[in-house]
Coordinates of C-alpha atoms in Angstrom, one line a residue:
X1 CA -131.8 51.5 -13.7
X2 CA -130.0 53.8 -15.7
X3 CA -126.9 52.7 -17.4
X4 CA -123.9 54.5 -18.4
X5 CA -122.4 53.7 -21.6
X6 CA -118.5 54.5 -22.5
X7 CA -117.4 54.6 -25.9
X8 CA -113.9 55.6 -25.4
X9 CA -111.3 52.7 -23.5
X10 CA -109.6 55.3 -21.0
X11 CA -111.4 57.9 -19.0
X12 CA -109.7 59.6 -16.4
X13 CA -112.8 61.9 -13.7
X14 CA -111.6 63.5 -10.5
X15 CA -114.2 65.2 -8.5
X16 CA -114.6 66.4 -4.9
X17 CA -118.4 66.6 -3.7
X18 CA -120.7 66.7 -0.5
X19 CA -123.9 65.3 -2.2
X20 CA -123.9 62.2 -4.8
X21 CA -126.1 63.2 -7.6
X22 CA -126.1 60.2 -10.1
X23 CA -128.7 58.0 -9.6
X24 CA -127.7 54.2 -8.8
X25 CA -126.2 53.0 -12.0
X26 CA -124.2 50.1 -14.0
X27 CA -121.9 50.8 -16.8
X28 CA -120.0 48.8 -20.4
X29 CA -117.0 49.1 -18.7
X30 CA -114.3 48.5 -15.8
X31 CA -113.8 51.2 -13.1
X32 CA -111.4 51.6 -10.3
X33 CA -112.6 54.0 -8.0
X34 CA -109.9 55.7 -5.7
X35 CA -110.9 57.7 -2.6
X36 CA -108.2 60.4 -1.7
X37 CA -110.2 62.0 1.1
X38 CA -113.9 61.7 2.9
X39 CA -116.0 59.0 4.4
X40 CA -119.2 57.5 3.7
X41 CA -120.9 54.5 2.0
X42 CA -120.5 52.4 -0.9
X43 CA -123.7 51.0 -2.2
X44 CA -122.2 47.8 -4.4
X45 CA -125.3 45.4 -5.8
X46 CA -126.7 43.9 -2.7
X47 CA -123.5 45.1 -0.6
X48 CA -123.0 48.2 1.6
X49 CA -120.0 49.0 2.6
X50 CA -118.1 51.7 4.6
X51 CA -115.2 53.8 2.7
X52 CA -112.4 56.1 3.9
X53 CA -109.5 58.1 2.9
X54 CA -107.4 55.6 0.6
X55 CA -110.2 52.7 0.2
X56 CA -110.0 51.3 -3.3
X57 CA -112.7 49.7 -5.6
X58 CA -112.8 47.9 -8.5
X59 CA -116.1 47.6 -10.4
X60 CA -117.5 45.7 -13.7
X61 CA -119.9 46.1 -16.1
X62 CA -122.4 44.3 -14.4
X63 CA -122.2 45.5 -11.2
X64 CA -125.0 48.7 -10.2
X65 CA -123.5 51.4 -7.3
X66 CA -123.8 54.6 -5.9
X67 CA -122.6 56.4 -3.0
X68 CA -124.0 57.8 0.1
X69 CA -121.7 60.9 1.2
X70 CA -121.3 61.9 4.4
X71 CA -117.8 63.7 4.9
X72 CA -116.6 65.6 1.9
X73 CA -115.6 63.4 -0.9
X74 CA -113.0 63.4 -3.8
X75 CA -113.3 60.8 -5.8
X76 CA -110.6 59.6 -8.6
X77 CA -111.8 57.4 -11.1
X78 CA -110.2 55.6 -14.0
X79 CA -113.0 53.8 -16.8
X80 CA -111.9 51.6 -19.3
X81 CA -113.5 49.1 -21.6
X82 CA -111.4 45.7 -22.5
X83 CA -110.6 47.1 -25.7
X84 CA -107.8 49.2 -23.5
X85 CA -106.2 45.0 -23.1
X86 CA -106.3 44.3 -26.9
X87 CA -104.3 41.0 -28.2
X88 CA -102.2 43.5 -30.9
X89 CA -101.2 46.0 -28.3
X90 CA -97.8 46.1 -28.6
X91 CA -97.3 47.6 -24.8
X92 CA -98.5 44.3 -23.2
X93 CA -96.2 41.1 -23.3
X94 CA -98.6 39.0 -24.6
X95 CA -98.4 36.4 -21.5
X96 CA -99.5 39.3 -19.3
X97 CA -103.1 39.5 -21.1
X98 CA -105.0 36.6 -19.3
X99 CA -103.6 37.6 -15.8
X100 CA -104.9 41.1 -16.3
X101 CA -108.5 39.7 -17.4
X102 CA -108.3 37.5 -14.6
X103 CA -107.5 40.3 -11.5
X104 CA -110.4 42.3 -13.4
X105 CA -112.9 39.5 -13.4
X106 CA -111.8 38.3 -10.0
X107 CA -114.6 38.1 -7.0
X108 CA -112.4 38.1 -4.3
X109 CA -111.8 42.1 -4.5
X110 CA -114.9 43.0 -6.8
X111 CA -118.0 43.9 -5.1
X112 CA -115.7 44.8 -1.8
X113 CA -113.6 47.2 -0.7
X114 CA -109.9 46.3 -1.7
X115 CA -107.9 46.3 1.9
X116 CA -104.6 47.8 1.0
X117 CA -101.6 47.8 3.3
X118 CA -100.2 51.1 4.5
X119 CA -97.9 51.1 1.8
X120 CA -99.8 50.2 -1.3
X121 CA -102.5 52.8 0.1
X122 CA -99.2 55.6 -0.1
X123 CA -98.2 54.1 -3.5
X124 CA -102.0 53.8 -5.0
X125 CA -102.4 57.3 -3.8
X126 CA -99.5 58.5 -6.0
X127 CA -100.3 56.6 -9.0
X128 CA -103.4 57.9 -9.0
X129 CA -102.5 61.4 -8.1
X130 CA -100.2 61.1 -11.7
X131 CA -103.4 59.6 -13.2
X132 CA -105.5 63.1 -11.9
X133 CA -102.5 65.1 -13.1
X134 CA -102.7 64.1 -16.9
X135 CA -106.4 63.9 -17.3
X136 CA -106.3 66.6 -19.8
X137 CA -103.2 65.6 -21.1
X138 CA -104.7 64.0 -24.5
X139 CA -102.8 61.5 -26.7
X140 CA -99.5 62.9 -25.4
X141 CA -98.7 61.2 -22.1
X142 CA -101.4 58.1 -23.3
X143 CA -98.3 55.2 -22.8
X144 CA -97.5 57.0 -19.1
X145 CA -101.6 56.6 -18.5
X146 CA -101.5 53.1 -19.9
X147 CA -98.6 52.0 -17.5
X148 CA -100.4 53.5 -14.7
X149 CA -103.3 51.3 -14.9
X150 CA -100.9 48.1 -15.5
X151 CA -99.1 49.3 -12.4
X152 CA -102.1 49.7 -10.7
X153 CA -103.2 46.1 -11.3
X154 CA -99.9 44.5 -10.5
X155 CA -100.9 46.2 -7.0
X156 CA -104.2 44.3 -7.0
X157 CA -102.4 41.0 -7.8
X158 CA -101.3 41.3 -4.8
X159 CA -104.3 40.7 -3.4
X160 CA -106.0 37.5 -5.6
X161 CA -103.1 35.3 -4.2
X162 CA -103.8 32.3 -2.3
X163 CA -103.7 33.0 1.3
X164 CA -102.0 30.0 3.9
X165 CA -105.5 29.9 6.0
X166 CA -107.3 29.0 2.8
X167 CA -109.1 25.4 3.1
X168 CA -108.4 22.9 0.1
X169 CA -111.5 23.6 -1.0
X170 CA -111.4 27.4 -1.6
X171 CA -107.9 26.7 -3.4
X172 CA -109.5 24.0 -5.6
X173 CA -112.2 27.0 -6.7
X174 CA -109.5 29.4 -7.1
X175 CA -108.1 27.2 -9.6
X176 CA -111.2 27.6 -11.4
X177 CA -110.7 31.0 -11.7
X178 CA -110.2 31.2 -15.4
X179 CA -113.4 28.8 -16.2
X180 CA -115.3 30.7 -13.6
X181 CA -114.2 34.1 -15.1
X182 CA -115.5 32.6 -17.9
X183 CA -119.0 31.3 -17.3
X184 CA -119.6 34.8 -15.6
X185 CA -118.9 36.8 -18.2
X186 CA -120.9 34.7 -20.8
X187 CA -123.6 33.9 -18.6
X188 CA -126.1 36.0 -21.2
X189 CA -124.8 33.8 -24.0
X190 CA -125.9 30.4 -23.3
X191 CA -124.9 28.8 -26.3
X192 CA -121.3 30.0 -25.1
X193 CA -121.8 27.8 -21.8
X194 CA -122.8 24.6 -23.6
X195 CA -120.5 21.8 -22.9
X196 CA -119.3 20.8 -25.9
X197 CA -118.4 24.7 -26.4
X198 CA -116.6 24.8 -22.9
X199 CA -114.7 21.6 -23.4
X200 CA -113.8 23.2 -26.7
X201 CA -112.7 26.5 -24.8
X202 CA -110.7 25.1 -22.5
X203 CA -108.9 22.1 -24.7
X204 CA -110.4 19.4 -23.7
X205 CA -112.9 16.7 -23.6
X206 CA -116.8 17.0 -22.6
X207 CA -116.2 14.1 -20.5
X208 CA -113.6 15.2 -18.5
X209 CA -114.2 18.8 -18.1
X210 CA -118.1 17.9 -16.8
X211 CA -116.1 15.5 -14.2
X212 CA -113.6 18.3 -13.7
X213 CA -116.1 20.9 -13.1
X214 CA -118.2 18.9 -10.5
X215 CA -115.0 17.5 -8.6
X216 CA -113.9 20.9 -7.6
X217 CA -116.6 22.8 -7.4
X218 CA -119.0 20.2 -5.8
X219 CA -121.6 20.5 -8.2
X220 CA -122.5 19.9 -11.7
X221 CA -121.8 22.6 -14.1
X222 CA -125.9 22.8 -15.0
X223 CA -126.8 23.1 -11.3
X224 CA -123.7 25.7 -11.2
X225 CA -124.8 27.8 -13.8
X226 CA -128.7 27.8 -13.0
X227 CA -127.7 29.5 -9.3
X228 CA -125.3 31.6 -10.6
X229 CA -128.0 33.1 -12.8
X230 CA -130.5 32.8 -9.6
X231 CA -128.1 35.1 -7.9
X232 CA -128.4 37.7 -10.8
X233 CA -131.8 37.5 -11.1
X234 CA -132.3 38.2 -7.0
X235 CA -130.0 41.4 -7.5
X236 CA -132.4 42.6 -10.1
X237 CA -135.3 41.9 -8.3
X238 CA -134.0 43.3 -5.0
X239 CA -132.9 46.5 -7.0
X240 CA -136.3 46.9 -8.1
X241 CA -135.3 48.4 -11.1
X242 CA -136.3 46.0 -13.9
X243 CA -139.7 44.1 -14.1
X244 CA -139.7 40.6 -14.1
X245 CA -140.6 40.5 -18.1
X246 CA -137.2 42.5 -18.8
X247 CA -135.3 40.2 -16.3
X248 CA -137.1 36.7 -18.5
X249 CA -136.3 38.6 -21.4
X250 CA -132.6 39.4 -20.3
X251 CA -132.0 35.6 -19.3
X252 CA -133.6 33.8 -21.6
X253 CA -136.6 32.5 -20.1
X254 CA -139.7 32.1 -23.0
X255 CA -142.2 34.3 -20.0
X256 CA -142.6 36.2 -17.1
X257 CA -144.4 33.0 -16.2
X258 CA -141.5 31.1 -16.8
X259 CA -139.1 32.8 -14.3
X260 CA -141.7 33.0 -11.9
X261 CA -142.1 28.7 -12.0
X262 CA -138.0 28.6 -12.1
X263 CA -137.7 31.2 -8.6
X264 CA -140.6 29.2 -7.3
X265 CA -139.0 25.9 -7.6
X266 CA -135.6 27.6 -6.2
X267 CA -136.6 30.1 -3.7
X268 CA -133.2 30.2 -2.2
X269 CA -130.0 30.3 -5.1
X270 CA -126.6 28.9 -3.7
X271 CA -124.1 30.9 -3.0
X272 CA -121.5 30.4 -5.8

């Protein structure tokens, strides 16, 4: 699978097209994907997905898309890496950082299509008709862009809330959110996901954080993090772009024979 690398934090690209031409793809960076007119499909890891005039999406580094066209297209993007979010930047109240991280690294609206009311569709549409407007603009108008994508995101908060249908148990994972964010996006590093390390992350005991992890999430943090990495593994496989020595290599397994023993043993991963 080819995979597109960013080097700059903020890149603004606003296209109108009939046929997709990039081949299915992940990135090193965050993209929020606007369509301002057209219809077609949304090919999202193992998802597909219908789009239409004002559908959002929000997309992460390890996430692998393309589109299928089928009414004419444009397409405004904005791609940024988390060095866009950095602790000295002096335009973000500190505070404000982890939420930020948190709507970006959020699975309720990643891998979907965001469903925005009337009026966020009207006010996302001119937000990111300001965004199209100063692509060129350079260094000039860079704090307008900036507050742009903040105001952008304060939309999408609107939409990680805790809804009143929600069961106790869904509200107990959101809670997680911050751990969860956390494990995902250090799933590579597994040193990282040791418990001694995430007790230390998180300010608190081994004890208690292996008895907090299991009480909400109804399993132990091993068993957690062994389907959560199942799960990758089956979107690699199902892409079949990657052979199964680059996926053991990629997550750690000492083989190819390995990861074929450990998918043998759990042919079906939890959903997580």
């Amino acid at each position: 699978m080819k995979r597109f690398k960013q080097f700059t934090s903020f890149i603004i690209s606003d296209f109108t097209t009939n046929v997709w031409t990039h081949p299915r793809h992940n990135h090193n960076h965050y993209e929020l994907i606007f369509i301002e007119k057209g219809a077609g499909k949304h090919k999202i890891n193992k998802n597909e997905i219908a789009y239409e005039k004002g559908a959002l999406f929000l997309l992460g580094p390890d996430d692998s898309h393309e589109f299928e066209i089928e009414n004419e297209t444009r397409f405004i993007y904005c791609k940024f890496t988390l060095d866009f979010f950095k602790e000295d930047n002096e335009l973000i109240a500190a505070e404000s950082l982890p939420l930020y991280k948190t709507i970006l690294d959020n699975r309720e609206i990643r891998n979907a299509k965001i469903k925005l009311s009337k009026n966020d569709q009207d006010l996302l549409s001119k937000q990111f008709a300001v965004v199209s407007d100063l692509q060129n603009a350079g260094h000039r108008y860079e704090r307008i862009l900036f507050f742009q994508l903040i105001s952008i995101l304060e939309v999408l908060e609107n939409y990680t809330s805790i809804s009143e249908k929600e069961t106790e148990t869904q509200s107990l994972k959101r809670g997680m959110e911050p751990v969860l964010n956390y494990i995902h996006n250090n799933i590579y590093y597994p040193k990282n996901l040791r418990l001694s390390h995430l007790a230390q992350e998180f300010n608190t005991t081994k004890n208690y954080f292996g008895k907090f992890f299991k009480r909400n999430m109804k399993v132990p943090l091993r068993e957690y993090l062994l389907q959560y990495k199942l799960q990758l593994i089956e979107n690699r496989l199902s892409n079949g772009n990657y052979t199964k020595r680059e996926i053991a290599t990629e997550f750690g397994f000492t083989d190819e024979s390995h990861l074929l023993k450990t998918l043998k043993k759990h042919p079906k991963s939890a959903k997580c």
